[in-house]
Tab-separated table of C-alpha atoms in Angstrom:
chain	number	residue	atom	x	y	z
A	18	MET	CA	0.636	2.843	17.101
A	19	GLU	CA	3.208	2.206	19.788
A	20	GLU	CA	3.708	4.892	22.378
A	21	LYS	CA	7.184	6.381	22.160
A	22	GLY	CA	9.419	7.596	24.965
A	23	ARG	CA	9.537	11.125	26.252
A	24	GLY	CA	11.202	13.633	24.004
A	25	PHE	CA	10.504	11.497	20.939
A	26	ILE	CA	9.061	13.518	18.078
A	27	MET	CA	7.329	11.303	15.555
A	28	ASP	CA	7.634	12.126	11.877
A	29	ILE	CA	7.338	10.352	8.548
A	30	LYS	CA	10.898	8.968	8.712
A	31	ASN	CA	10.732	7.353	12.132
A	32	ASN	CA	7.084	6.238	12.189
A	33	LEU	CA	7.693	2.521	11.643
A	34	LEU	CA	5.415	-0.481	11.994
A	35	THR	CA	6.855	-3.836	13.031
A	36	LEU	CA	5.557	-6.598	10.766
A	37	ALA	CA	4.742	-10.120	11.950
A	38	ASP	CA	8.012	-11.412	10.440
A	39	GLY	CA	10.030	-8.930	12.532
A	40	ASN	CA	10.850	-6.533	9.693
A	41	GLN	CA	9.925	-2.860	9.985
A	42	MET	CA	7.963	-0.838	7.437
A	43	PRO	CA	7.258	2.904	7.341
A	44	GLN	CA	3.610	3.544	8.114
A	45	GLU	CA	3.520	6.248	5.444
A	46	GLY	CA	4.990	5.695	1.995
A	47	PHE	CA	4.820	7.099	-1.500
A	48	GLY	CA	2.719	5.576	-4.289
A	49	ILE	CA	3.709	5.963	-7.944
A	50	TYR	CA	0.642	4.541	-9.696
A	51	LYS	CA	0.102	6.034	-13.190
A	52	ILE	CA	3.378	8.008	-13.211
A	53	THR	CA	4.988	6.810	-16.443
A	54	ASP	CA	7.205	9.730	-17.482
A	55	GLN	CA	10.813	9.488	-16.284
A	56	ALA	CA	11.294	13.197	-15.590
A	57	GLU	CA	7.982	13.465	-13.751
A	58	LEU	CA	8.613	10.337	-11.686
A	59	THR	CA	12.191	11.346	-10.860
A	60	GLY	CA	10.996	14.767	-9.732
A	61	ALA	CA	8.256	13.274	-7.576
A	62	VAL	CA	10.528	10.641	-6.002
A	63	HIS	CA	13.233	13.194	-5.232
A	64	ALA	CA	10.658	15.576	-3.700
A	65	ALA	CA	9.268	12.679	-1.657
A	66	TYR	CA	12.717	11.680	-0.417
A	67	GLU	CA	13.426	15.278	0.611
A	68	ALA	CA	10.099	15.335	2.472
A	69	GLY	CA	11.107	12.212	4.407
A	70	TYR	CA	9.365	9.400	2.533
A	71	ARG	CA	11.376	6.184	2.546
A	72	LEU	CA	8.800	3.641	1.318
A	73	PHE	CA	8.163	3.632	-2.438
A	74	ASP	CA	5.351	1.466	-3.796
A	75	THR	CA	5.255	0.220	-7.388
A	76	ALA	CA	3.868	-2.791	-9.281
A	77	GLN	CA	4.474	-4.732	-12.460
A	78	MET	CA	1.116	-3.479	-13.702
A	79	TYR	CA	2.193	0.178	-13.348
A	80	GLN	CA	4.952	-0.323	-15.936
A	81	ASN	CA	7.246	2.054	-14.086
A	82	GLU	CA	9.563	-0.226	-12.086
A	83	ALA	CA	12.484	0.695	-14.356
A	84	LEU	CA	11.641	4.392	-13.995
A	85	LEU	CA	11.652	4.050	-10.206
A	86	GLY	CA	14.964	2.191	-10.361
A	87	GLN	CA	16.463	5.049	-12.370
A	88	ALA	CA	15.007	7.712	-10.062
A	89	LEU	CA	16.407	6.009	-6.959
A	90	ALA	CA	19.793	5.475	-8.621
A	91	ASP	CA	19.903	9.205	-9.380
A	92	LEU	CA	19.476	9.959	-5.682
A	93	ASN	CA	22.783	8.188	-5.058
A	94	VAL	CA	22.031	7.046	-1.506
A	95	ALA	CA	22.511	3.612	0.063
A	96	ARG	CA	19.938	0.896	-0.730
A	97	ASP	CA	19.071	0.371	2.927
A	98	ASN	CA	17.693	3.927	3.032
A	99	PHE	CA	14.675	2.701	1.051
A	100	PHE	CA	11.792	0.330	1.632
A	101	ILE	CA	10.705	-0.853	-1.826
A	102	ALA	CA	7.445	-2.675	-2.518
A	103	THR	CA	6.253	-4.178	-5.784
A	104	LYS	CA	3.429	-6.485	-6.829
A	105	VAL	CA	3.062	-9.452	-9.172
A	106	ASN	CA	0.236	-8.955	-11.647
A	107	GLU	CA	-2.346	-11.516	-12.702
A	108	ALA	CA	-0.693	-12.465	-15.999
A	109	ASN	CA	2.529	-13.374	-14.149
A	110	GLN	CA	0.945	-15.564	-11.486
A	111	GLY	CA	1.770	-19.271	-11.212
A	112	TYR	CA	4.926	-20.769	-9.676
A	113	GLU	CA	7.482	-20.466	-12.496
A	114	ALA	CA	5.995	-17.296	-13.989
A	115	THR	CA	6.003	-15.548	-10.610
A	116	ILE	CA	9.657	-16.323	-9.971
A	117	ALA	CA	10.703	-15.257	-13.466
A	118	SER	CA	8.684	-12.038	-13.294
A	119	VAL	CA	10.086	-11.055	-9.884
A	120	LYS	CA	13.639	-11.539	-11.149
A	121	GLU	CA	12.739	-9.284	-14.084
A	122	SER	CA	11.263	-6.701	-11.687
A	123	LEU	CA	14.504	-6.708	-9.696
A	124	LYS	CA	16.500	-6.052	-12.865
A	125	LYS	CA	14.254	-3.107	-13.693
A	126	LEU	CA	14.534	-1.767	-10.160
A	127	ARG	CA	18.329	-2.302	-10.194
A	128	MET	CA	18.105	-4.120	-6.879
A	129	ASP	CA	19.054	-7.481	-5.391
A	130	TYR	CA	15.877	-7.642	-3.321
A	131	VAL	CA	12.651	-5.825	-2.539
A	132	ASP	CA	11.493	-5.179	0.996
A	133	LEU	CA	7.912	-6.248	0.328
A	134	LEU	CA	6.525	-8.400	-2.474
A	135	MET	CA	2.757	-8.624	-2.892
A	136	VAL	CA	0.279	-10.586	-4.982
A	137	HIS	CA	-1.542	-7.726	-6.712
A	138	TRP	CA	-5.012	-9.322	-6.904
A	139	PRO	CA	-6.293	-12.741	-5.830
A	140	ILE	CA	-7.248	-14.961	-8.764
A	141	HIS	CA	-8.663	-18.471	-8.573
A	142	THR	CA	-6.126	-19.780	-11.082
A	143	HIS	CA	-2.630	-20.345	-9.643
A	144	PHE	CA	-3.834	-19.217	-6.201
A	145	PHE	CA	-1.630	-21.537	-4.153
A	146	GLU	CA	1.254	-21.918	-6.623
A	147	THR	CA	1.803	-18.173	-6.656
A	148	TRP	CA	2.038	-18.060	-2.882
A	149	ARG	CA	4.414	-21.047	-2.834
A	150	ALA	CA	6.643	-19.063	-5.197
A	151	PHE	CA	6.477	-16.097	-2.815
A	152	GLU	CA	7.588	-18.264	0.105
A	153	ASP	CA	10.506	-19.593	-1.955
A	154	LEU	CA	11.483	-16.111	-3.168
A	155	LYS	CA	11.687	-15.029	0.459
A	156	LYS	CA	13.868	-18.026	1.309
A	157	GLU	CA	16.189	-17.042	-1.562
A	158	GLY	CA	16.462	-13.496	-0.157
A	159	LEU	CA	14.861	-11.857	-3.188
A	160	THR	CA	12.259	-10.278	-0.913
A	161	ARG	CA	12.386	-9.615	2.804
A	162	SER	CA	8.650	-9.748	3.435
A	163	ILE	CA	5.686	-11.205	1.555
A	164	GLY	CA	2.169	-9.853	1.451
A	165	VAL	CA	-0.970	-9.561	-0.609
A	166	SER	CA	-3.143	-6.852	-2.077
A	167	ASN	CA	-6.928	-6.777	-2.403
A	168	TYR	CA	-7.459	-9.985	-0.410
A	169	GLY	CA	-10.742	-10.335	1.436
A	170	MET	CA	-11.348	-12.469	4.516
A	171	ILE	CA	-12.293	-15.534	2.469
A	172	HIS	CA	-9.118	-15.287	0.352
A	173	LEU	CA	-6.930	-15.128	3.456
A	174	GLN	CA	-8.821	-17.969	5.123
A	175	TYR	CA	-8.434	-20.098	1.990
A	176	LEU	CA	-4.736	-19.244	1.733
A	177	ALA	CA	-4.234	-20.331	5.345
A	178	THR	CA	-5.268	-23.895	4.450
A	179	GLN	CA	-1.991	-24.446	2.543
A	180	ALA	CA	0.397	-21.580	3.338
A	181	ASN	CA	3.525	-22.216	5.376
A	182	GLU	CA	3.795	-18.504	6.080
A	183	MET	CA	0.965	-15.983	5.988
A	184	PRO	CA	1.097	-12.473	4.495
A	185	VAL	CA	2.367	-9.727	6.799
A	186	VAL	CA	0.670	-6.932	4.794
A	187	ASN	CA	-2.690	-6.731	3.016
A	188	GLN	CA	-2.973	-3.669	0.780
A	189	LEU	CA	-6.590	-2.614	0.273
A	190	GLU	CA	-8.663	0.170	-1.191
A	191	CYS	CA	-9.475	2.050	1.993
A	192	HIS	CA	-10.712	5.610	2.609
A	193	PRO	CA	-13.566	7.289	4.526
A	194	TRP	CA	-16.166	6.138	1.972
A	195	LEU	CA	-14.846	2.561	2.281
A	196	SER	CA	-13.517	2.303	5.819
A	197	GLU	CA	-13.248	-1.534	5.752
A	198	LYS	CA	-13.576	-1.757	9.559
A	199	PRO	CA	-14.394	-5.515	9.659
A	200	MET	CA	-11.450	-6.231	7.342
A	201	LEU	CA	-9.130	-4.061	9.443
A	202	GLU	CA	-10.168	-5.990	12.545
A	203	PHE	CA	-9.656	-9.330	10.776
A	204	ASN	CA	-6.179	-8.325	9.579
A	205	ARG	CA	-5.242	-7.063	13.033
A	206	ALA	CA	-6.418	-10.282	14.672
A	207	HIS	CA	-4.167	-12.244	12.293
A	208	GLN	CA	-1.097	-9.987	12.717
A	209	ILE	CA	-1.482	-8.556	9.203
A	210	VAL	CA	-0.837	-4.844	8.650
A	211	THR	CA	-3.485	-3.140	6.526
A	212	GLN	CA	-2.025	-0.735	3.977
A	213	ALA	CA	-4.456	1.613	2.243
A	214	TRP	CA	-4.131	2.250	-1.460
A	215	SER	CA	-6.109	5.218	-2.713
A	216	PRO	CA	-6.134	6.506	0.887
A	217	LEU	CA	-7.635	9.809	-0.307
A	218	GLY	CA	-10.267	8.155	-2.505
A	219	ARG	CA	-8.455	9.483	-5.592
A	220	GLY	CA	-9.259	12.987	-4.412
A	221	GLN	CA	-13.012	12.506	-4.594
A	222	LEU	CA	-13.533	12.954	-0.831
A	223	LEU	CA	-11.684	16.223	-0.378
A	224	THR	CA	-14.806	18.391	-0.621
A	225	GLU	CA	-16.750	16.430	2.008
A	226	PRO	CA	-18.098	19.127	4.393
A	227	VAL	CA	-17.270	17.066	7.515
A	228	LEU	CA	-13.651	16.782	6.444
A	229	GLN	CA	-13.454	20.474	5.548
A	230	GLN	CA	-14.853	21.471	8.959
A	231	ILE	CA	-12.396	19.265	10.839
A	232	ALA	CA	-9.554	20.521	8.646
A	233	ALA	CA	-10.439	24.150	9.365
A	234	ALA	CA	-10.475	23.457	13.109
A	235	HIS	CA	-6.898	22.149	12.946
A	236	GLY	CA	-5.527	24.543	10.333
A	237	LYS	CA	-4.957	21.574	8.028
A	238	SER	CA	-6.238	20.385	4.655
A	239	SER	CA	-8.914	17.743	4.091
A	240	ALA	CA	-6.210	15.442	2.709
A	241	GLN	CA	-4.137	15.802	5.861
A	242	VAL	CA	-7.184	15.025	8.009
A	243	ILE	CA	-7.919	11.843	6.028
A	244	LEU	CA	-4.318	10.681	6.241
A	245	ARG	CA	-4.243	11.400	9.978
A	246	TRP	CA	-7.464	9.367	10.364
A	247	HIS	CA	-5.722	6.425	8.692
A	248	LEU	CA	-2.683	6.754	10.966
A	249	GLN	CA	-4.804	6.789	14.101
A	250	ASN	CA	-6.628	3.692	12.840
A	251	GLY	CA	-3.249	1.928	12.641
A	252	VAL	CA	-3.463	1.748	8.837
A	253	ALA	CA	-0.391	2.185	6.634
A	254	ILE	CA	-0.785	4.629	3.733
A	255	ILE	CA	0.784	5.314	0.329
A	256	PRO	CA	-0.553	8.683	-0.909
A	257	LYS	CA	0.538	9.707	-4.397
A	258	SER	CA	1.157	13.106	-5.946
A	259	THR	CA	3.448	14.595	-8.562
A	260	HIS	CA	3.350	18.073	-7.001
A	261	ALA	CA	6.119	18.888	-4.522
A	262	ALA	CA	3.881	21.085	-2.348
A	263	ARG	CA	1.274	18.336	-2.027
A	264	ILE	CA	3.925	15.686	-1.405
A	265	GLN	CA	5.206	17.795	1.505
A	266	GLU	CA	1.670	18.480	2.728
A	267	ASN	CA	0.845	14.756	2.829
A	268	ALA	CA	3.926	14.178	4.990
A	269	ALA	CA	3.020	16.969	7.448
A	270	ILE	CA	0.497	15.012	9.521
A	271	TYR	CA	2.457	14.374	12.715
A	272	ASP	CA	1.891	17.663	14.517
A	273	PHE	CA	-1.822	17.302	15.273
A	274	GLU	CA	-4.245	14.670	16.524
A	275	LEU	CA	-7.901	13.979	15.807
A	276	SER	CA	-10.188	13.664	18.813
A	277	PRO	CA	-12.323	10.543	19.340
A	278	ALA	CA	-15.352	12.596	18.294
A	279	GLU	CA	-13.642	13.699	15.081
A	280	MET	CA	-12.564	10.119	14.344
A	281	ALA	CA	-16.184	9.037	14.787
A	282	GLN	CA	-17.390	11.794	12.452
A	283	ILE	CA	-15.053	10.560	9.735
A	284	ASP	CA	-16.083	6.951	10.385
A	285	GLY	CA	-19.649	8.120	9.756
A	286	LEU	CA	-18.788	8.982	6.133
A	287	ASN	CA	-18.519	5.282	5.260
A	288	TRP	CA	-21.044	3.945	2.743
A	289	ASN	CA	-19.008	0.954	1.503
A	290	HIS	CA	-18.352	2.677	-1.801
A	291	ARG	CA	-15.574	1.313	-4.012
A	292	ILE	CA	-13.815	3.603	-6.457
A	293	SER	CA	-12.081	0.671	-8.113
A	294	LYS	CA	-12.738	-3.039	-8.680
A	295	GLU	CA	-14.385	-5.645	-6.483
A	296	PRO	CA	-11.699	-8.188	-5.430
A	297	GLU	CA	-14.056	-11.163	-5.550
A	298	MET	CA	-14.902	-10.440	-9.194
A	299	VAL	CA	-11.210	-10.218	-10.093
A	300	TYR	CA	-10.739	-13.543	-8.300
A	301	GLU	CA	-13.508	-15.106	-10.392
A	302	PHE	CA	-12.490	-13.621	-13.754
A	303	GLY	CA	-8.783	-14.299	-13.176
A	304	GLU	CA	-7.952	-10.769	-14.304
A	305	GLN	CA	-8.951	-7.167	-13.716
A	306	TYR	CA	-12.225	-6.422	-15.428
A	307	PRO	CA	-13.431	-3.180	-17.030
A	308	TYR	CA	-15.589	-1.265	-14.569
A	309	THR	CA	-16.111	1.994	-16.424
A	310	ARG	CA	-17.681	2.523	-19.836
């Protein structure tokens, strides 16, 4: 993170990362995965906005773009107060299908453009045509930045053989059990911001004794410690909650700092454990596969 001038107090609203294309993105945003009830989503989005969140992350797969559009319209604030990200799912990949689906997403969101458009998962079919569509959608002004989600090193290296413009964001499953340090270094070396989805490991890490001990030392929660660890690693985050108190708690991570020793302790929790799917298998199948019985 860039060092700010004296007297500058960093918080969720002003903690911005500059992307390789020159656009700025909040380092901390709000995820809305699996929120499919309008009243619940509207309540969560309004609580998040009050807490200072300005980035809202959705996807075609979540089937809640229209709900987010309604929730943001109800706030009645100017469009440039938001950073909106969405993702093109596997079924909509391919040049023409991508363009058509993004235009449909914009209708649902009630917007003329999104701030960040991502390929949700890499698939071997339509790999290059989808990205060509992304480059053209950016030229048309339908998205300000283009990125990917769940791309490994080999996917990015392969994309680079034909891309005119490389992704500025790579959204990955990333948390203390899956710290993705080599991938973070690769992204950084190629001017790609890593954004962590499931930054809290879907809540499964919160009872880790190491995290609880560090949290107690700072008067914080385990969730706040994990999110702070991400921030200090230079990783963008999109924690999700439908509870106002937790939404506020996840935003209150700018008034403490983890020591190098504490960062190393959290790094030590890594065992390369995925909670969700393996990107290479999705790439091979051409769709998300069942991974639970």
